C-alpha cells in the first residue's frame, strides 16, 4: 500500500510542500508528515506566523514553481551524530529530537505519532548508525523514502486545510500547524475529487441529519450522545422492524437484554481484563460494580447456556436490537457515525456445531445480500480476514482455526461473494469478514461485520451434548448486517442526501391545500391514504402522511415539504376538486392523477 505509485507521489508532494513553506518562511521548523487518504499532511512550526487558507495560493504557487523547475530527489546518507549536528545547525529542533531518540533507542517511537513516514528515517531497527536524507532543490529532509525521481512527476495537487496539531500528539508539547493537501496523478482526477468533496459537504449527515429532524446532539445531554428526533425514531424503528422480519423468517429468535451488567459477567467473558478501557463503569451504593454493556455477546451467551442442551438444539440463533455504550475520546466523536451511545446494534449470535459453519455462513451471506439489495447498496465487497500462522500467535487449537478459515472461504466461494483475502487481520478469537463500501469521497468504509468465534465457548465454558453423549463446545458466529442502526442512518443520509427509499421516508406523503375550504375533498383523499398498507419490503407498513392546511402560500408549503425531502406531495386546489384529481409532485416532476386511481398509483411507487 505504502509503495503504491500514487502514495509515493503523495509522500513526495509533502516534501515539496515543506520546501515551498521553507522558501516563503525560511525559519520554519519541521515536524513530521504522513500520507493520508487522497493526500498528505505535514506538521510545521512557524512561530508567530499563523497560516490560513488565505496563504494557500501563495504556497501553491511556490509548490508549482518547484514542480516545474524539476529537481531530482537525491538520497544522502549521514552518520547519526553528523545528522544531529545538521539538525542543530539548521535550526530544526524537532528533527534533532527525533534523531536523538533514534540514537538513544533505535526508534523515534513512531507508534506515539500514529505515522511513520516523512521526517523519520528508520524501520525501528535498533543500533542506528546512519540515517538517510532526501534532498530536492535546496530542501533537505530526514526520510527513508521512496520518492518520485523528479519533482516534475509529482502529480496534480491542492492544499485543502490547515489545523492545529500538538507535536507528537501530546497536549503539553508545542502546537504546530498541520497542512493538508490532496494529490492525484492527473488534473482530471483531482478536479473530479474536488467536485465530489463539494457534493459531500452538501450531504454531510451532521448537517443534513439535524436539518431533516432526524437527530440532534445537545451539550446539556453530552457529546457523543445523539438523540433521535421523531423523524429519526420513525426511520430507526422501520429499520429495526425490517431486520426483525427478515431474521425471524430465517429462524432467529429475538431477545432483549439489559444495558447494565454486573462485573462478574465481564470477568467471565474476559472483557473486564481486555476491554475495560472502552467500558463505562458504575458503582452502586452496595459496593457492587456494574458496566454499561459495550457489546451484547456475553448476555446472549447466558441465554444460550439456559436454553441449549444438546446438538438437536443447534443451530441456535439469537438476535437483538441491542443498545451498547462505548467509552470514546471526545475528539473522535462524529455525528451518528462514532458515538458513545446508544449504539443500537443489529446484533446476532449463531451457535453451531463446527460442521455446520459453512452452511450457516452461506445463509448469513444470503441475508447480507437480501438486505443490501433492499437498501439499494450495490457497491460493496467483502474482506475476509484470516490469521497468519507464520507470524501471529493465536490462542487455541490451530486445527480449529484452519477449519474455520477454510469453511468461511468455501462459503464465500460457494455463494459467489466478491471478496479479498487478508492474512494476519483476523480477530483474536477467530476469522472474520467485513463488508466494505466506498463513501462519496471514495474512502473505503466498513458497513458491517461477521465474525467466527472459536475461543469464547472455552473461555465462558459454553457446551452442548453431542450424539455420543460428550460435552462439546459450539462455534459462535457474531453477526451484524446493518452494523449499528444509528451509524447506518448516518451512512444512508450521506448516500441518499436525505432522499430515503420511499418505504423508509419518515413522512411519505404530505397533502398540501390552499386553505381549509376543501375539507370534504381532503377527507376523501385521507380515507384513501388510510387504506394503503405497504407490504414490501416491510410488511404491514401503514402509509405515513400529514396534511398541511395552514393559511400559508402554496409556494411556501411546497418549499418546506421539499426541504424535508418528503417524497410525495399531493397538491389539492378547487380546480382539482372539480375534476376529481390531485397534483402529485415528486422529485421527478408533477402530474395529475384521478382520485379513483390514486391508491394504485401510490402502491406502484
Ligand atoms: Zn520522504
Ligand atoms: Zn457478539
XYZ file of C-alpha atoms and ligand atoms in Angstrom:
607
model
C 0.000 0.000 0.000
C 2.711 2.395 1.083
C 4.718 1.742 -2.065
C 1.867 2.231 -4.479
C 2.826 4.794 -7.069
C 0.173 7.326 -6.083
C 1.214 7.166 -2.439
C 4.817 7.789 -3.411
C 3.579 10.862 -5.271
C 1.610 11.996 -2.219
C 4.597 11.434 0.019
C 6.866 13.360 -2.333
C 4.357 16.203 -2.507
C 4.695 16.565 1.271
C 8.412 17.268 0.726
C 7.556 19.772 -1.992
C 5.077 21.495 0.329
C 7.699 21.742 3.054
C 10.208 23.062 0.536
C 7.717 25.748 -0.528
C 6.980 26.687 3.076
C 10.708 26.946 3.780
C 11.171 29.169 0.760
C 8.405 31.504 1.997
C 9.256 31.326 5.710
C 12.950 30.419 5.992
C 12.779 29.972 9.774
C 10.092 27.277 9.537
C 10.702 24.308 11.816
C 9.506 20.965 10.530
C 7.929 18.128 12.483
C 6.729 15.051 10.646
C 4.272 14.332 7.902
C 2.384 11.408 6.511
C 0.442 10.091 3.579
C -3.291 10.018 4.321
C -6.371 9.222 2.254
C -6.076 11.015 -1.085
C -3.162 13.135 0.037
C -0.728 14.042 2.763
C -0.072 16.375 5.646
C 2.976 17.970 7.163
C 3.312 19.424 10.681
C 5.105 22.731 10.697
C 6.044 25.223 13.442
C 6.075 28.786 12.100
C 6.331 30.513 15.455
C 4.119 33.580 15.447
C 3.040 33.153 11.841
C -0.385 31.548 11.508
C -1.112 30.043 8.141
C -4.684 30.378 6.912
C -6.425 29.436 3.700
C -5.652 32.951 2.509
C -1.990 31.892 2.301
C -2.728 28.808 0.206
C -2.463 30.469 -3.235
C 0.989 31.765 -2.319
C 2.184 28.370 -1.049
C 0.619 26.575 -4.012
C 2.354 28.927 -6.398
C 5.706 28.203 -4.765
C 4.948 24.463 -4.951
C 4.042 24.755 -8.622
C 7.350 26.553 -9.193
C 9.296 23.740 -7.537
C 7.436 21.141 -9.572
C 8.040 22.920 -12.860
C 11.699 23.597 -12.068
C 12.233 19.847 -11.983
C 14.610 18.958 -9.147
C 15.735 15.380 -8.688
C 15.142 13.719 -5.326
C 18.642 12.836 -4.170
C 19.398 10.368 -1.431
C 22.115 11.194 1.119
C 23.428 9.006 3.904
C 24.816 10.533 7.051
C 26.243 9.157 10.304
C 23.771 9.763 13.119
C 25.980 12.245 15.003
C 26.550 14.258 11.874
C 22.798 14.279 11.286
C 22.191 15.631 14.778
C 24.699 18.407 14.127
C 22.996 19.140 10.839
C 19.612 19.497 12.566
C 21.101 21.775 15.208
C 22.918 23.947 12.673
C 19.791 24.285 10.537
C 17.508 25.288 13.391
C 15.397 22.091 13.248
C 14.785 21.180 16.920
C 12.048 18.659 16.139
C 14.288 16.717 13.767
C 17.017 16.955 16.362
C 14.721 15.429 18.968
C 13.777 12.593 16.609
C 17.408 11.928 15.759
C 18.391 11.884 19.438
C 15.609 9.372 20.134
C 16.847 7.362 17.246
C 20.370 7.371 18.549
C 19.321 6.511 22.095
C 16.699 3.851 21.494
C 16.912 2.938 17.851
C 13.411 4.210 17.248
C 11.638 7.525 17.022
C 8.666 5.916 18.735
C 6.612 6.291 15.615
C 3.783 4.462 17.381
C 3.178 7.544 19.525
C 2.916 9.621 16.420
C 0.458 7.418 14.620
C 2.528 7.753 11.463
C 5.873 6.678 10.221
C 6.675 8.396 7.049
C 8.129 11.748 6.316
C 10.679 13.112 8.693
C 11.626 9.737 10.068
C 14.372 7.548 8.845
C 14.155 4.148 10.387
C 12.210 0.941 10.295
C 12.511 0.720 14.052
C 15.656 -1.345 13.958
C 17.962 -0.830 16.854
C 21.596 0.307 16.823
C 21.163 3.052 14.243
C 24.498 4.226 12.887
C 23.494 6.139 9.785
C 20.325 7.804 8.636
C 19.097 8.787 5.209
C 18.147 12.220 3.976
C 16.468 13.240 0.776
C 17.168 16.478 -0.995
C 15.043 18.227 -3.610
C 16.413 21.602 -4.655
C 17.636 23.313 -1.507
C 15.315 21.437 0.765
C 16.740 18.554 2.778
C 14.647 16.240 4.929
C 15.204 13.229 7.074
C 13.380 10.386 5.340
C 13.651 6.770 4.356
C 11.823 7.183 1.040
C 10.875 6.100 -1.512
C 10.153 9.150 -3.670
C 9.439 10.052 -7.239
C 12.590 10.607 -9.277
C 11.977 14.271 -10.091
C 9.614 16.936 -8.752
C 8.111 17.175 -12.241
C 6.451 13.779 -11.633
C 4.614 14.951 -8.525
C 1.093 14.988 -9.995
C -1.811 17.406 -9.546
C -2.363 18.863 -6.095
C -4.349 21.252 -3.982
C -3.922 22.385 -0.398
C -7.131 21.706 1.470
C -6.907 22.894 5.020
C -4.718 23.693 7.984
C -5.363 22.584 11.554
C -3.606 22.651 14.909
C -1.682 19.552 15.958
C 0.448 19.032 19.030
C 3.996 17.852 18.459
C 3.960 14.084 18.881
C 0.268 14.279 19.750
C 0.904 15.412 23.332
C -1.043 18.365 24.718
C 1.920 19.556 26.761
C 4.055 19.865 23.620
C 4.187 22.893 21.331
C 1.320 23.282 18.923
C 2.214 23.013 15.275
C 0.235 23.731 12.130
C -0.799 20.687 10.176
C -1.057 21.490 6.498
C -3.199 19.078 4.478
C -3.212 18.605 0.734
C -4.661 16.230 -1.836
C -2.720 14.733 -4.718
C -3.853 12.834 -7.785
C -1.974 11.533 -10.768
C -3.893 13.740 -13.187
C -5.671 17.080 -13.142
C -8.897 15.334 -14.187
C -8.826 13.036 -11.194
C -8.105 15.973 -8.932
C -10.997 18.032 -10.331
C -13.279 15.040 -10.017
C -12.277 14.590 -6.383
C -12.772 18.270 -5.544
C -16.208 18.122 -7.129
C -17.138 15.111 -5.011
C -15.804 16.924 -1.963
C -18.224 19.780 -2.607
C -21.042 17.286 -3.069
C -20.088 15.517 0.150
C -20.338 18.795 2.054
C -23.959 19.127 0.977
C -24.642 15.568 2.161
C -22.752 15.569 5.442
C -25.085 13.748 7.823
C -24.011 16.032 10.678
C -25.590 18.906 8.773
C -28.391 17.152 6.868
C -29.467 14.898 9.787
C -30.472 17.722 12.139
C -31.941 19.724 9.211
C -34.270 16.835 8.391
C -35.229 16.383 12.026
C -33.503 13.006 12.197
C -31.307 13.549 15.226
C -29.777 16.179 17.450
C -26.902 16.499 19.855
C -27.287 18.639 22.949
C -24.428 19.926 25.082
C -26.693 19.509 28.103
C -27.003 15.784 27.400
C -23.381 15.387 26.369
C -21.220 14.955 23.317
C -21.380 11.632 21.534
C -24.889 11.004 22.840
C -27.149 11.739 19.867
C -30.890 11.777 20.390
C -33.262 10.549 17.736
C -35.891 13.141 16.943
C -39.376 11.983 15.901
C -38.470 11.527 12.219
C -35.247 9.737 13.090
C -37.014 7.442 15.510
C -39.548 6.540 12.817
C -36.711 5.691 10.454
C -34.835 3.676 13.035
C -37.955 1.779 14.056
C -38.639 0.860 10.422
C -35.118 -0.467 10.016
C -35.385 -2.475 13.230
C -38.743 -3.916 12.185
C -37.443 -4.790 8.742
C -34.399 -6.605 10.127
C -36.556 -8.456 12.618
C -38.930 -9.543 9.869
C -36.076 -10.894 7.740
C -34.338 -12.569 10.666
C -37.424 -14.181 12.156
C -38.213 -15.596 8.735
C -34.807 -17.301 8.937
C -35.230 -18.814 12.366
C -33.640 -16.159 14.556
C -35.204 -15.690 18.000
C -35.416 -12.165 19.310
C -34.384 -11.373 22.868
C -33.882 -8.282 24.963
C -31.067 -7.862 27.434
C -30.314 -5.089 29.930
C -27.975 -2.233 29.232
C -26.206 -2.851 32.548
C -24.409 -5.952 33.682
C -22.583 -6.973 36.820
C -18.802 -7.017 36.561
C -18.807 -10.780 37.119
C -20.245 -11.290 33.660
C -17.349 -9.374 32.111
C -14.824 -11.160 34.275
C -16.154 -14.429 32.931
C -16.170 -13.194 29.332
C -12.706 -11.644 29.597
C -13.920 -8.129 28.717
C -13.059 -6.844 32.207
C -9.424 -7.718 31.548
C -9.084 -6.822 27.895
C -11.737 -4.266 27.140
C -12.231 -2.232 30.313
C -10.786 0.946 28.769
C -13.777 1.085 26.452
C -16.417 0.377 29.109
C -18.310 2.797 31.336
C -18.066 1.565 34.904
C -20.627 2.272 37.617
C -20.575 1.535 41.312
C -23.786 1.258 43.308
C -24.377 2.077 46.960
C -23.905 -1.539 47.995
C -20.371 -1.537 46.639
C -21.176 -3.599 43.567
C -19.652 -2.765 40.219
C -21.618 -2.714 37.015
C -20.724 -1.875 33.459
C -22.755 -0.329 30.701
C -22.572 -3.091 28.165
C -20.126 -2.452 25.317
C -21.485 -5.477 23.405
C -24.349 -7.905 23.679
C -22.394 -11.127 23.320
C -21.954 -12.180 26.981
C -25.644 -11.589 27.701
C -26.620 -13.772 24.756
C -24.206 -16.474 25.874
C -26.089 -16.631 29.180
C -29.319 -17.251 27.267
C -27.576 -19.950 25.251
C -26.460 -21.613 28.458
C -30.025 -21.617 29.732
C -31.716 -22.798 26.520
C -29.336 -25.154 24.757
C -28.655 -28.664 25.954
C -27.991 -30.934 23.027
C -26.850 -30.922 19.431
C -30.518 -31.111 18.474
C -30.918 -27.512 19.661
C -28.351 -26.291 17.115
C -28.123 -24.061 15.135
C -29.412 -21.696 17.797
C -29.845 -18.123 16.603
C -30.379 -15.181 18.915
C -30.970 -11.655 17.717
C -31.432 -8.329 19.408
C -31.593 -4.669 18.556
C -29.234 -4.287 21.484
C -28.122 -0.941 22.858
C -24.492 -0.679 23.830
C -22.284 2.148 25.062
C -18.588 2.662 24.491
C -16.105 4.986 26.056
C -14.786 7.256 23.337
C -12.473 10.240 23.484
C -14.353 13.452 22.754
C -12.009 14.255 19.862
C -13.071 11.137 17.952
C -16.846 11.686 18.138
C -18.569 12.137 14.778
C -22.324 12.705 14.442
C -24.076 9.344 14.295
C -21.030 7.530 12.934
C -18.894 7.496 16.058
C -20.770 7.896 19.310
C -20.633 6.966 22.976
C -24.140 5.636 22.762
C -26.619 4.405 22.297
C -25.173 2.201 19.600
C -28.173 0.072 18.695
C -26.647 -2.959 17.110
C -28.403 -5.161 14.654
C -26.761 -7.953 16.568
C -27.000 -11.681 16.384
C -25.209 -14.750 17.676
C -25.487 -18.020 15.843
C -24.396 -21.049 17.876
C -23.481 -24.038 15.760
C -21.607 -27.308 15.618
C -18.283 -26.989 13.812
C -19.558 -28.961 10.809
C -22.441 -26.505 10.356
C -20.180 -23.495 9.875
C -20.034 -23.420 6.085
C -23.774 -23.857 5.545
C -24.722 -21.337 8.198
C -22.217 -18.864 6.825
C -23.769 -19.157 3.376
C -27.104 -18.266 4.994
C -25.538 -15.226 6.610
C -24.211 -14.141 3.210
C -27.653 -14.616 1.699
C -29.101 -12.330 4.373
C -26.437 -9.694 3.707
C -27.322 -9.785 0.032
C -31.090 -9.588 0.545
C -30.854 -6.698 2.981
C -28.360 -4.665 0.972
C -30.406 -5.114 -2.169
C -33.393 -3.700 -0.319
C -31.327 -0.778 0.933
C -30.047 -0.005 -2.541
C -26.463 -0.795 -1.570
C -24.824 -2.408 -4.570
C -21.266 -1.169 -4.391
C -19.883 -3.408 -1.677
C -17.441 -6.261 -1.340
C -16.110 -8.463 1.433
C -12.801 -8.538 3.229
C -12.005 -11.974 4.583
C -9.556 -11.641 7.467
C -7.596 -14.767 8.307
C -4.786 -15.482 10.731
C -1.205 -15.502 9.555
C 0.197 -18.590 11.191
C 3.753 -17.719 10.275
C 3.588 -14.569 12.401
C 0.619 -14.394 14.700
C 0.268 -16.094 17.993
C -3.312 -17.240 18.049
C -4.863 -18.749 21.095
C -6.453 -22.151 20.918
C -6.259 -25.108 18.641
C -4.524 -24.416 15.332
C -6.597 -27.037 13.524
C -9.818 -25.354 14.685
C -8.517 -22.060 13.275
C -7.670 -23.678 9.953
C -11.016 -25.466 9.722
C -12.938 -22.294 10.481
C -10.902 -20.293 7.960
C -11.457 -22.882 5.262
C -15.179 -23.163 5.990
C -15.669 -19.417 5.575
C -13.618 -19.287 2.398
C -15.652 -22.164 0.948
C -18.879 -20.440 1.954
C -17.753 -17.247 0.202
C -16.818 -19.174 -2.931
C -19.981 -21.264 -2.942
C -22.119 -18.153 -2.543
C -20.175 -16.324 -5.222
C -19.325 -13.413 -2.950
C -16.823 -10.873 -4.201
C -14.038 -10.839 -1.635
C -10.424 -10.057 -0.922
C -8.475 -12.207 1.472
C -6.150 -10.619 4.023
C -3.847 -12.712 6.134
C -2.967 -11.575 9.606
C -6.071 -9.471 10.256
C -8.315 -11.997 11.965
C -9.809 -11.108 15.340
C -8.020 -12.701 18.282
C -10.908 -15.152 18.663
C -11.424 -16.179 15.048
C -11.525 -15.301 11.356
C -13.985 -12.632 10.213
C -15.465 -10.891 7.231
C -16.106 -7.175 6.892
C -18.465 -5.675 4.374
C -16.677 -2.826 2.649
C -18.012 0.014 0.599
C -16.751 3.392 -0.559
C -18.189 6.637 0.656
C -18.875 9.533 -1.669
C -15.221 10.609 -1.445
C -14.037 7.189 -2.475
C -12.849 6.313 1.009
C -13.162 2.660 1.967
C -15.510 2.149 4.870
C -16.941 -0.887 6.668
C -20.712 -1.247 6.793
C -20.843 -4.323 8.941
C -19.020 -7.390 10.067
C -19.439 -11.065 10.780
C -17.001 -12.904 12.983
C -16.432 -16.529 13.787
C -15.612 -17.210 17.416
C -13.818 -20.381 18.380
C -12.443 -19.150 21.705
C -15.268 -17.703 23.791
C -17.035 -21.054 24.228
C -13.859 -22.185 26.015
C -13.409 -19.000 27.975
C -17.054 -18.977 29.120
C -17.392 -22.745 29.219
C -20.358 -22.964 26.854
C -21.267 -26.519 25.882
C -23.749 -28.861 24.304
C -24.083 -32.631 24.389
C -23.346 -34.433 21.116
C -24.845 -37.739 19.787
C -22.328 -39.784 21.743
C -23.184 -38.033 24.993
C -19.979 -35.985 25.078
C -19.859 -32.423 26.297
C -18.508 -30.317 23.406
C -18.005 -26.651 22.532
C -20.079 -24.848 19.936
C -18.730 -22.307 17.451
C -20.337 -18.877 17.526
C -20.947 -16.558 14.578
C -21.236 -12.923 15.719
C -23.032 -11.079 13.005
C -24.421 -7.609 12.314
C -25.925 -6.879 8.906
C -26.556 -3.155 9.230
C -23.883 -2.601 11.876
C -25.488 -0.143 14.255
C -28.777 1.425 13.241
C -27.563 4.908 14.152
C -24.405 4.589 12.102
C -26.345 3.070 9.222
C -28.744 6.023 9.243
C -25.742 8.369 9.095
C -24.421 6.477 6.080
C -27.841 6.362 4.450
C -28.213 10.137 4.765
C -24.893 10.671 3.007
C -25.671 8.116 0.349
C -29.150 9.428 -0.462
C -28.706 13.085 0.522
C -31.777 12.528 2.705
C -33.997 11.239 -0.135
C -34.587 7.896 1.570
C -36.218 5.000 -0.266
C -39.997 5.503 -0.217
C -40.721 2.826 2.381
C -38.209 4.412 4.789
C -39.199 8.056 4.379
C -40.317 9.221 7.837
C -43.137 11.218 6.208
C -44.027 9.653 2.873
C -46.862 11.852 1.716
C -47.955 15.387 2.547
C -51.254 16.791 1.362
C -50.957 20.482 0.593
C -54.094 22.565 0.254
C -54.563 26.218 -0.500
C -56.611 26.677 2.673
C -59.254 24.803 4.629
C -62.144 25.306 2.179
C -61.610 21.887 0.637
C -62.139 19.879 3.815
C -64.528 17.354 2.309
C -62.271 16.608 -0.606
C -59.202 16.341 1.650
C -61.148 13.969 3.928
C -61.863 11.780 0.917
C -58.167 11.700 -0.012
C -57.241 10.921 3.576
C -59.578 7.958 3.650
C -57.846 6.623 0.526
C -54.425 7.047 2.168
C -55.650 5.402 5.377
C -56.481 2.331 3.336
C -52.968 1.962 1.970
C -50.790 -0.601 3.662
C -47.430 -1.257 2.071
C -46.349 -4.881 2.019
C -42.849 -4.517 0.629
C -40.184 -4.715 1.763
C -41.617 -4.292 5.238
C -44.996 -5.970 5.655
C -47.981 -4.160 7.221
C -46.419 -0.782 6.906
C -49.120 1.862 7.049
C -48.664 4.904 4.882
C -47.291 7.853 6.857
C -48.790 11.157 5.791
C -49.808 14.554 7.059
C -51.945 17.442 5.887
C -50.669 20.983 5.645
C -53.753 23.152 5.709
C -52.170 26.211 7.277
C -53.113 29.521 5.857
C -49.815 29.921 4.029
C -48.937 30.285 0.385
C -48.730 27.093 -1.608
C -45.232 28.038 -2.705
C -44.071 28.185 0.886
C -45.685 24.843 1.705
C -44.080 23.169 -1.297
C -40.704 24.594 -0.350
C -40.957 23.306 3.194
C -42.066 19.843 2.127
C -39.248 19.711 -0.421
C -36.674 20.795 2.150
C -37.839 17.947 4.362
C -37.389 15.626 1.341
C -40.915 14.281 1.579
C -41.104 12.049 -1.490
C -44.725 12.704 -2.452
C -46.651 15.952 -2.234
C -50.355 15.832 -3.082
C -51.409 19.317 -4.066
C -55.124 19.965 -3.966
C -56.929 23.051 -5.277
C -60.517 23.924 -6.119
C -59.973 23.070 -9.790
C -58.586 19.660 -8.841
C -61.659 19.017 -6.736
C -63.935 19.999 -9.608
C -62.435 17.349 -11.903
C -61.704 14.881 -9.056
C -57.952 14.972 -9.494
C -54.867 15.670 -7.385
C -51.489 17.004 -8.486
C -48.856 14.502 -7.490
C -45.477 16.164 -7.064
C -42.349 14.010 -6.753
C -38.635 14.554 -7.344
C -39.300 13.698 -10.987
C -41.944 16.354 -11.561
C -45.663 16.895 -11.267
C -48.608 15.063 -12.771
C -52.382 14.922 -12.385
C -53.847 11.699 -11.094
C -57.540 10.878 -10.873
C -58.622 10.273 -7.301
C -60.045 6.862 -8.209
C -56.635 5.746 -9.401
C -54.685 7.350 -6.543
C -54.330 4.233 -4.423
C -52.971 2.131 -7.267
C -50.684 4.944 -8.303
C -49.161 5.249 -4.825
C -48.825 1.499 -4.469
C -46.945 1.385 -7.757
C -44.190 3.679 -6.449
Zn 10.267 11.298 2.024
Zn -21.071 -10.749 19.541
